Amino acid sequence: MIYCSLTSNPCKYLHHSDCVIKREHEKCMERMAEDDPENDLEFRCPWLWDNLTCWQPARVGEVVVVSCPELFIQFMSEEDDELGKLSRNCTEGGWSETFPHYVDACMFDEPNGTHEHPDMYYVSVKALYTVGYSTSLVSLCTAMVILCRFRKLHCTRNFIHMNLFVSFILRAISVFIKDGVLYAEEDSNHCFLHTVECKVVMVFFHYCVLSNYFWLFIEGLYLFTLLVETFFPERRYFYWYTIIGWGTPTICVVIWAVLRLHFDDIGCWDMNDNAGIWWVIKGPVLASIMINFVLFIGIIIILVQKLQSPDIGGNESSIYLRLARSTLLLIPLFGIHYTVFAFSPEDVSKRERLVFELGLGSFQGFVVAVLYCFLNGEVQSEIKRKWRSWTVNRYFAVDLKHRHPSLASSGVNGGTQLSILSKSSSQIRMSSLQAESPAT
């Protein structure tokens, strides 16, 4: 029910319960098929699948001990180092009952003595990131319209922002598409999807998320370059930024898809049990996170040195202060909270990881749109200028409609009327000056 982060693989904890059971059942059936039927004759207790655990054959008097099923990993507390143990005795009458009971051996108690069911927690996380991505999608689309609408805002810096916005939009859309394809039904029909469409959706999903990480990296790289180099060809740099932001994820995802197709073509490619293949995606993500963090430290050092320099004038100081404010607000947003769990073991703080990477991460696009667009001084000034221009034109259009109906009926708009008034006043002023000149 939950989309997977690229810095870890929490999907193995979040997969539908029925899917986990079906997968374990398949493994048990495979083991049974591989076993020699003649060997079963010497065992009193044959292979057994009890709908949760696979029990291997045993002789009379033997005790078979197994770990709790993978399904119960979701019920483990952070203090539990490993799953509990279950056992069955092989008797003359066949298998005994499981001892201890699954509930006693595999589930932990909350302080109030009740058992916590993880499904409600995961449903809450899913609802949280659905709201987050929806909010981000609306705000990012609005920001894109603003930056595209006003020509005075078209510059290399805003072009980079717009590419970042597009990557966030694609990320949100890919999450919704993925959830719609994989988890459209509440039952377990999606557990073993093998369709081409399903795999294409996963490829698209990984591409969108990976490109989003790379454009976050480019934002940090651009800010760092802006501070380090006084003059640099922004257009040429933007060309390389585009190749890195959209081209590198394409290469990584294509390599990953080819490897999955040839070596790990299982299910819908939504599980990443093969660690080697998964590192084709995870490696570049971790690299971008760590480089961004290093760039953040470097930017802070440079800003502190420049702001403390006695050679900086008033105008330069205000520029660096503005850069410092935007940098301090933005770089921690996409650097620090990813760095917290980037290299921690996947079995540590699973729930905290989900809240950070899925819940809070889904609102990241909204915060970036607010910082880069809605709170941007240039954007606000341009919107105010356009609003004043529209208000003045509307005022003159209404005023002239009442005073000069002939102008209004002739189809002359407010802007044209304003220019007519300006020309008329200029002609009157010139006539006055010509009349006064002979007198002087």
Tab-separated table of N, CA, C and O in Angstrom, residues 119-220:
chain	number	residue	atom	x	y	z
A	119	ASP	N	-1.409	-2.370	9.986
A	119	ASP	CA	-2.119	-1.894	8.807
A	119	ASP	C	-2.638	-0.476	8.994
A	119	ASP	O	-2.595	0.340	8.072
A	120	MET	N	-3.158	-0.161	10.193
A	120	MET	CA	-3.681	1.176	10.438
A	120	MET	C	-2.574	2.215	10.356
A	120	MET	O	-2.786	3.333	9.863
A	121	TYR	N	-1.393	1.859	10.823
A	121	TYR	CA	-0.260	2.795	10.739
A	121	TYR	C	0.100	3.060	9.291
A	121	TYR	O	0.317	4.203	8.873
A	122	TYR	N	0.154	2.010	8.468
A	122	TYR	CA	0.516	2.167	7.072
A	122	TYR	C	-0.563	2.908	6.298
A	122	TYR	O	-0.271	3.692	5.395
A	123	VAL	N	-1.830	2.672	6.658
A	123	VAL	CA	-2.915	3.419	6.028
A	123	VAL	C	-2.787	4.901	6.355
A	123	VAL	O	-3.019	5.770	5.495
A	124	SER	N	-2.389	5.212	7.589
A	124	SER	CA	-2.209	6.610	7.982
A	124	SER	C	-1.067	7.256	7.212
A	124	SER	O	-1.179	8.402	6.759
A	125	VAL	N	0.031	6.512	7.043
A	125	VAL	CA	1.156	7.044	6.276
A	125	VAL	C	0.758	7.272	4.828
A	125	VAL	O	1.110	8.283	4.210
A	126	LYS	N	-0.014	6.336	4.264
A	126	LYS	CA	-0.478	6.481	2.881
A	126	LYS	C	-1.375	7.706	2.737
A	126	LYS	O	-1.261	8.469	1.762
A	127	ALA	N	-2.265	7.908	3.696
A	127	ALA	CA	-3.129	9.088	3.650
A	127	ALA	C	-2.307	10.364	3.763
A	127	ALA	O	-2.580	11.367	3.083
A	128	LEU	N	-1.254	10.321	4.616
A	128	LEU	CA	-0.407	11.498	4.798
A	128	LEU	C	0.314	11.861	3.508
A	128	LEU	O	0.306	13.024	3.084
A	129	TYR	N	0.935	10.874	2.849
A	129	TYR	CA	1.686	11.234	1.645
A	129	TYR	C	0.758	11.516	0.464
A	129	TYR	O	1.134	12.242	-0.456
A	130	THR	N	-0.467	10.981	0.491
A	130	THR	CA	-1.422	11.331	-0.565
A	130	THR	C	-1.812	12.801	-0.464
A	130	THR	O	-1.854	13.522	-1.467
A	131	VAL	N	-2.082	13.261	0.755
A	131	VAL	CA	-2.371	14.683	0.963
A	131	VAL	C	-1.154	15.530	0.598
A	131	VAL	O	-1.271	16.590	-0.037
A	132	GLY	N	0.032	15.068	0.995
A	132	GLY	CA	1.245	15.825	0.716
A	132	GLY	C	1.511	15.989	-0.766
A	132	GLY	O	1.799	17.099	-1.242
A	133	TYR	N	1.396	14.891	-1.518
A	133	TYR	CA	1.646	14.978	-2.957
A	133	TYR	C	0.558	15.775	-3.666
A	133	TYR	O	0.841	16.470	-4.656
A	134	SER	N	-0.669	15.686	-3.197
A	134	SER	CA	-1.744	16.478	-3.806
A	134	SER	C	-1.505	17.966	-3.593
A	134	SER	O	-1.639	18.775	-4.523
A	135	THR	N	-1.125	18.333	-2.366
A	135	THR	CA	-0.811	19.733	-2.068
A	135	THR	C	0.370	20.215	-2.892
A	135	THR	O	0.358	21.325	-3.450
A	136	SER	N	1.400	19.394	-2.982
A	136	SER	CA	2.583	19.763	-3.761
A	136	SER	C	2.238	19.917	-5.236
A	136	SER	O	2.709	20.843	-5.905
A	137	LEU	N	1.401	19.025	-5.757
A	137	LEU	CA	1.053	19.059	-7.173
A	137	LEU	C	0.328	20.353	-7.528
A	137	LEU	O	0.650	21.010	-8.534
A	138	VAL	N	-0.628	20.764	-6.701
A	138	VAL	CA	-1.386	21.992	-6.963
A	138	VAL	C	-0.474	23.217	-6.872
A	138	VAL	O	-0.483	24.095	-7.751
A	139	SER	N	0.332	23.282	-5.833
A	139	SER	CA	1.212	24.443	-5.643
A	139	SER	C	2.285	24.516	-6.720
A	139	SER	O	2.614	25.605	-7.217
A	140	LEU	N	2.828	23.377	-7.131
A	140	LEU	CA	3.867	23.373	-8.158
A	140	LEU	C	3.311	23.763	-9.524
A	140	LEU	O	3.967	24.489	-10.282
A	141	CYS	N	2.119	23.290	-9.849
A	141	CYS	CA	1.498	23.686	-11.118
A	141	CYS	C	1.215	25.182	-11.142
A	141	CYS	O	1.423	25.859	-12.166
A	142	THR	N	0.765	25.730	-10.024
A	142	THR	CA	0.541	27.175	-9.925
A	142	THR	C	1.845	27.946	-10.096
A	142	THR	O	1.898	28.959	-10.813
A	143	ALA	N	2.904	27.466	-9.456
A	143	ALA	CA	4.205	28.117	-9.582
A	143	ALA	C	4.719	28.053	-11.017
A	143	ALA	O	5.308	29.023	-11.521
A	144	MET	N	4.510	26.934	-11.702
A	144	MET	CA	4.939	26.805	-13.089
A	144	MET	C	4.204	27.807	-13.987
A	144	MET	O	4.812	28.417	-14.884
A	145	VAL	N	2.904	27.979	-13.771
A	145	VAL	CA	2.134	28.934	-14.559
A	145	VAL	C	2.671	30.337	-14.355
A	145	VAL	O	2.825	31.119	-15.314
A	146	ILE	N	2.997	30.694	-13.118
A	146	ILE	CA	3.519	32.032	-12.816
A	146	ILE	C	4.856	32.264	-13.505
A	146	ILE	O	5.080	33.299	-14.155
A	147	LEU	N	5.778	31.316	-13.374
A	147	LEU	CA	7.107	31.496	-13.962
A	147	LEU	C	7.065	31.477	-15.490
A	147	LEU	O	7.884	32.138	-16.137
A	148	CYS	N	6.143	30.731	-16.071
A	148	CYS	CA	6.038	30.707	-17.533
A	148	CYS	C	5.313	31.931	-18.072
A	148	CYS	O	5.593	32.382	-19.193
A	149	ARG	N	4.397	32.466	-17.288
A	149	ARG	CA	3.558	33.577	-17.750
A	149	ARG	C	4.332	34.882	-17.868
A	149	ARG	O	4.150	35.643	-18.821
A	150	PHE	N	5.206	35.191	-16.925
A	150	PHE	CA	5.887	36.481	-16.889
A	150	PHE	C	7.269	36.370	-17.531
A	150	PHE	O	8.151	35.666	-17.034
A	151	ARG	N	7.453	37.095	-18.630
A	151	ARG	CA	8.707	37.006	-19.369
A	151	ARG	C	9.895	37.549	-18.578
A	151	ARG	O	11.025	37.100	-18.769
A	152	LYS	N	9.649	38.540	-17.738
A	152	LYS	CA	10.754	39.116	-16.973
A	152	LYS	C	11.355	38.121	-15.983
A	152	LYS	O	12.444	38.359	-15.470
A	153	LEU	N	10.656	37.039	-15.712
A	153	LEU	CA	11.161	36.017	-14.799
A	153	LEU	C	11.937	34.920	-15.527
A	153	LEU	O	12.412	33.987	-14.888
A	154	HIS	N	12.052	35.039	-16.854
A	154	HIS	CA	12.764	34.026	-17.625
A	154	HIS	C	14.259	34.280	-17.566
A	154	HIS	O	14.786	35.213	-18.181
A	155	CYS	N	14.959	33.466	-16.788
A	155	CYS	CA	16.412	33.538	-16.664
A	155	CYS	C	16.910	32.136	-16.318
A	155	CYS	O	16.117	31.230	-16.034
A	156	THR	N	18.230	31.960	-16.336
A	156	THR	CA	18.794	30.632	-16.081
A	156	THR	C	18.399	30.112	-14.707
A	156	THR	O	18.060	28.930	-14.550
A	157	ARG	N	18.428	30.975	-13.716
A	157	ARG	CA	18.091	30.544	-12.359
A	157	ARG	C	16.666	30.010	-12.290
A	157	ARG	O	16.422	28.930	-11.745
A	158	ASN	N	15.732	30.746	-12.889
A	158	ASN	CA	14.340	30.303	-12.850
A	158	ASN	C	14.086	29.115	-13.773
A	158	ASN	O	13.178	28.315	-13.522
A	159	PHE	N	14.868	28.996	-14.852
A	159	PHE	CA	14.749	27.807	-15.690
A	159	PHE	C	15.120	26.550	-14.906
A	159	PHE	O	14.502	25.484	-15.060
A	160	ILE	N	16.150	26.658	-14.063
A	160	ILE	CA	16.529	25.534	-13.198
A	160	ILE	C	15.414	25.248	-12.204
A	160	ILE	O	15.059	24.079	-11.965
A	161	HIS	N	14.838	26.304	-11.637
A	161	HIS	CA	13.717	26.113	-10.717
A	161	HIS	C	12.554	25.409	-11.419
A	161	HIS	O	11.916	24.511	-10.844
A	162	MET	N	12.282	25.804	-12.651
A	162	MET	CA	11.160	25.216	-13.382
A	162	MET	C	11.393	23.737	-13.664
A	162	MET	O	10.455	22.930	-13.591
A	163	ASN	N	12.638	23.374	-13.986
A	163	ASN	CA	12.941	21.955	-14.172
A	163	ASN	C	12.777	21.183	-12.868
A	163	ASN	O	12.306	20.040	-12.864
A	164	LEU	N	13.162	21.805	-11.761
A	164	LEU	CA	12.956	21.174	-10.451
A	164	LEU	C	11.469	20.987	-10.177
A	164	LEU	O	11.039	19.930	-9.691
A	165	PHE	N	10.668	22.007	-10.501
A	165	PHE	CA	9.219	21.896	-10.313
A	165	PHE	C	8.646	20.745	-11.148
A	165	PHE	O	7.804	19.979	-10.672
A	166	VAL	N	9.098	20.641	-12.398
A	166	VAL	CA	8.615	19.571	-13.271
A	166	VAL	C	8.968	18.207	-12.689
A	166	VAL	O	8.152	17.267	-12.724
A	167	SER	N	10.181	18.078	-12.140
A	167	SER	CA	10.578	16.795	-11.544
A	167	SER	C	9.712	16.452	-10.344
A	167	SER	O	9.351	15.289	-10.143
A	168	PHE	N	9.353	17.445	-9.545
A	168	PHE	CA	8.458	17.200	-8.414
A	168	PHE	C	7.057	16.824	-8.897
A	168	PHE	O	6.395	15.952	-8.325
A	169	ILE	N	6.587	17.498	-9.948
A	169	ILE	CA	5.268	17.179	-10.503
A	169	ILE	C	5.240	15.749	-11.029
A	169	ILE	O	4.299	14.988	-10.766
A	170	LEU	N	6.280	15.372	-11.770
A	170	LEU	CA	6.351	14.008	-12.293
A	170	LEU	C	6.439	12.987	-11.161
A	170	LEU	O	5.856	11.896	-11.251
A	171	ARG	N	7.154	13.336	-10.105
A	171	ARG	CA	7.272	12.424	-8.971
A	171	ARG	C	5.907	12.171	-8.348
A	171	ARG	O	5.545	11.023	-8.048
A	172	ALA	N	5.139	13.241	-8.138
A	172	ALA	CA	3.804	13.086	-7.549
A	172	ALA	C	2.895	12.277	-8.460
A	172	ALA	O	2.170	11.379	-8.012
A	173	ILE	N	2.928	12.585	-9.754
A	173	ILE	CA	2.081	11.857	-10.703
A	173	ILE	C	2.454	10.382	-10.744
A	173	ILE	O	1.579	9.497	-10.777
A	174	SER	N	3.757	10.092	-10.736
A	174	SER	CA	4.198	8.694	-10.795
A	174	SER	C	3.761	7.910	-9.562
A	174	SER	O	3.431	6.723	-9.659
A	175	VAL	N	3.740	8.557	-8.402
A	175	VAL	CA	3.286	7.885	-7.185
A	175	VAL	C	1.805	7.545	-7.285
A	175	VAL	O	1.379	6.434	-6.936
A	176	PHE	N	1.000	8.494	-7.782
A	176	PHE	CA	-0.427	8.242	-7.928
A	176	PHE	C	-0.690	7.141	-8.957
A	176	PHE	O	-1.565	6.290	-8.760
A	177	ILE	N	0.047	7.166	-10.061
A	177	ILE	CA	-0.126	6.119	-11.082
A	177	ILE	C	0.265	4.761	-10.521
A	177	ILE	O	-0.424	3.757	-10.722
A	178	LYS	N	1.371	4.718	-9.806
A	178	LYS	CA	1.846	3.460	-9.227
A	178	LYS	C	0.829	2.899	-8.236
A	178	LYS	O	0.506	1.703	-8.270
A	179	ASP	N	0.321	3.743	-7.360
A	179	ASP	CA	-0.689	3.274	-6.404
A	179	ASP	C	-1.951	2.821	-7.119
A	179	ASP	O	-2.592	1.842	-6.714
A	180	GLY	N	-2.318	3.543	-8.192
A	180	GLY	CA	-3.518	3.169	-8.927
A	180	GLY	C	-3.394	1.834	-9.635
A	180	GLY	O	-4.353	1.078	-9.713
A	181	VAL	N	-2.194	1.538	-10.146
A	181	VAL	CA	-1.995	0.289	-10.872
A	181	VAL	C	-1.803	-0.884	-9.923
A	181	VAL	O	-2.392	-1.955	-10.092
A	182	LEU	N	-0.967	-0.710	-8.897
A	182	LEU	CA	-0.630	-1.819	-8.014
A	182	LEU	C	-1.677	-2.081	-6.952
A	182	LEU	O	-1.922	-3.229	-6.576
A	183	TYR	N	-2.286	-1.018	-6.445
A	183	TYR	CA	-3.142	-1.164	-5.278
A	183	TYR	C	-4.540	-0.599	-5.521
A	183	TYR	O	-5.144	-0.003	-4.640
A	184	ALA	N	-5.035	-0.771	-6.741
A	184	ALA	CA	-6.375	-0.269	-7.044
A	184	ALA	C	-7.435	-1.027	-6.273
A	184	ALA	O	-8.468	-0.484	-5.913
A	185	GLU	N	-7.174	-2.311	-5.992
A	185	GLU	CA	-8.130	-3.135	-5.258
A	185	GLU	C	-7.562	-3.462	-3.890
A	185	GLU	O	-6.355	-3.566	-3.707
A	186	GLU	N	-8.449	-3.604	-2.945
A	186	GLU	CA	-8.019	-3.875	-1.578
A	186	GLU	C	-7.639	-5.333	-1.362
A	186	GLU	O	-7.034	-5.680	-0.367
A	187	ASP	N	-8.018	-6.204	-2.302
A	187	ASP	CA	-7.662	-7.605	-2.125
A	187	ASP	C	-6.249	-7.836	-2.630
A	187	ASP	O	-5.516	-6.916	-2.929
A	188	SER	N	-5.875	-9.091	-2.732
A	188	SER	CA	-4.487	-9.427	-3.066
A	188	SER	C	-4.310	-9.762	-4.540
A	188	SER	O	-3.360	-10.444	-4.912
A	189	ASN	N	-5.203	-9.287	-5.404
A	189	ASN	CA	-5.066	-9.613	-6.825
A	189	ASN	C	-3.824	-9.004	-7.441
A	189	ASN	O	-3.359	-9.430	-8.491
A	190	HIS	N	-3.302	-7.952	-6.786
A	190	HIS	CA	-2.134	-7.285	-7.347
A	190	HIS	C	-0.829	-7.968	-6.950
A	190	HIS	O	0.239	-7.562	-7.426
A	191	CYS	N	-0.891	-8.964	-6.112
A	191	CYS	CA	0.337	-9.507	-5.515
A	191	CYS	C	1.304	-10.045	-6.548
A	191	CYS	O	2.512	-9.905	-6.402
A	192	PHE	N	0.784	-10.661	-7.590
A	192	PHE	CA	1.665	-11.324	-8.539
A	192	PHE	C	1.411	-10.829	-9.960
A	192	PHE	O	1.286	-11.618	-10.893
A	193	LEU	N	1.315	-9.512	-10.080
A	193	LEU	CA	1.174	-8.934	-11.399
A	193	LEU	C	2.471	-9.121	-12.183
A	193	LEU	O	3.556	-8.873	-11.668
A	194	HIS	N	2.352	-9.559	-13.422
A	194	HIS	CA	3.530	-9.749	-14.259
A	194	HIS	C	3.366	-9.044	-15.600
A	194	HIS	O	4.096	-9.325	-16.536
A	195	THR	N	2.417	-8.116	-15.702
A	195	THR	CA	2.134	-7.477	-16.973
A	195	THR	C	3.230	-6.488	-17.342
A	195	THR	O	3.913	-5.929	-16.469
A	196	VAL	N	3.345	-6.268	-18.640
A	196	VAL	CA	4.322	-5.294	-19.131
A	196	VAL	C	3.960	-3.893	-18.661
A	196	VAL	O	4.832	-3.093	-18.299
A	197	GLU	N	2.652	-3.579	-18.658
A	197	GLU	CA	2.218	-2.259	-18.221
A	197	GLU	C	2.638	-1.982	-16.786
A	197	GLU	O	3.066	-0.871	-16.456
A	198	CYS	N	2.523	-2.980	-15.929
A	198	CYS	CA	2.896	-2.819	-14.531
A	198	CYS	C	4.390	-2.522	-14.400
A	198	CYS	O	4.806	-1.646	-13.629
A	199	LYS	N	5.212	-3.218	-15.170
A	199	LYS	CA	6.661	-3.001	-15.105
A	199	LYS	C	7.043	-1.637	-15.682
A	199	LYS	O	7.963	-0.975	-15.176
A	200	VAL	N	6.339	-1.213	-16.729
A	200	VAL	CA	6.596	0.113	-17.297
A	200	VAL	C	6.284	1.198	-16.280
A	200	VAL	O	7.004	2.206	-16.171
A	201	VAL	N	5.215	1.012	-15.520
A	201	VAL	CA	4.863	1.975	-14.474
A	201	VAL	C	5.973	2.067	-13.439
A	201	VAL	O	6.339	3.168	-12.990
A	202	MET	N	6.559	0.932	-13.051
A	202	MET	CA	7.640	0.949	-12.074
A	202	MET	C	8.893	1.626	-12.639
A	202	MET	O	9.594	2.350	-11.922
A	203	VAL	N	9.175	1.397	-13.921
A	203	VAL	CA	10.315	2.067	-14.558
A	203	VAL	C	10.091	3.575	-14.567
A	203	VAL	O	10.998	4.357	-14.249
A	204	PHE	N	8.890	3.994	-14.929
A	204	PHE	CA	8.555	5.423	-14.939
A	204	PHE	C	8.643	6.014	-13.541
A	204	PHE	O	9.153	7.131	-13.349
A	205	PHE	N	8.175	5.272	-12.556
A	205	PHE	CA	8.225	5.732	-11.170
A	205	PHE	C	9.665	5.962	-10.720
A	205	PHE	O	10.005	7.019	-10.158
A	206	HIS	N	10.533	4.989	-10.955
A	206	HIS	CA	11.926	5.130	-10.547
A	206	HIS	C	12.615	6.266	-11.303
A	206	HIS	O	13.449	6.983	-10.726
A	207	TYR	N	12.275	6.445	-12.571
A	207	TYR	CA	12.879	7.543	-13.333
A	207	TYR	C	12.479	8.895	-12.754
A	207	TYR	O	13.325	9.793	-12.599
A	208	CYS	N	11.208	9.062	-12.424
A	208	CYS	CA	10.724	10.347	-11.893
A	208	CYS	C	11.368	10.673	-10.551
A	208	CYS	O	11.801	11.809	-10.319
A	209	VAL	N	11.435	9.689	-9.661
A	209	VAL	CA	12.019	9.934	-8.343
A	209	VAL	C	13.512	10.199	-8.461
A	209	VAL	O	14.059	11.093	-7.813
A	210	LEU	N	14.198	9.431	-9.321
A	210	LEU	CA	15.637	9.613	-9.489
A	210	LEU	C	15.947	10.969	-10.108
A	210	LEU	O	16.888	11.659	-9.672
A	211	SER	N	15.182	11.392	-11.098
A	211	SER	CA	15.404	12.706	-11.702
A	211	SER	C	15.132	13.825	-10.710
A	211	SER	O	15.787	14.869	-10.740
A	212	ASN	N	14.183	13.611	-9.805
A	212	ASN	CA	13.908	14.606	-8.775
A	212	ASN	C	15.106	14.798	-7.851
A	212	ASN	O	15.487	15.927	-7.522
A	213	TYR	N	15.735	13.695	-7.441
A	213	TYR	CA	16.945	13.794	-6.623
A	213	TYR	C	18.055	14.534	-7.379
A	213	TYR	O	18.790	15.338	-6.799
A	214	PHE	N	18.185	14.283	-8.676
A	214	PHE	CA	19.264	14.915	-9.439
A	214	PHE	C	19.017	16.406	-9.631
A	214	PHE	O	19.964	17.200	-9.632
A	215	TRP	N	17.776	16.818	-9.794
A	215	TRP	CA	17.519	18.251	-9.930
A	215	TRP	C	17.671	18.966	-8.590
A	215	TRP	O	18.022	20.155	-8.551
A	216	LEU	N	17.424	18.286	-7.485
A	216	LEU	CA	17.759	18.851	-6.179
A	216	LEU	C	19.265	19.040	-6.061
A	216	LEU	O	19.749	20.052	-5.538
A	217	PHE	N	20.016	18.057	-6.558
A	217	PHE	CA	21.475	18.166	-6.569
A	217	PHE	C	21.934	19.336	-7.445
A	217	PHE	O	22.847	20.093	-7.078
A	218	ILE	N	21.278	19.528	-8.598
A	218	ILE	CA	21.651	20.621	-9.493
A	218	ILE	C	21.366	21.973	-8.850
A	218	ILE	O	22.123	22.935	-9.037
A	219	GLU	N	20.282	22.077	-8.092
A	219	GLU	CA	20.001	23.328	-7.380
A	219	GLU	C	21.144	23.672	-6.422
A	219	GLU	O	21.602	24.811	-6.367
A	220	GLY	N	21.597	22.681	-5.677
A	220	GLY	CA	22.719	22.921	-4.776
A	220	GLY	C	23.990	23.253	-5.527
A	220	GLY	O	24.756	24.152	-5.132
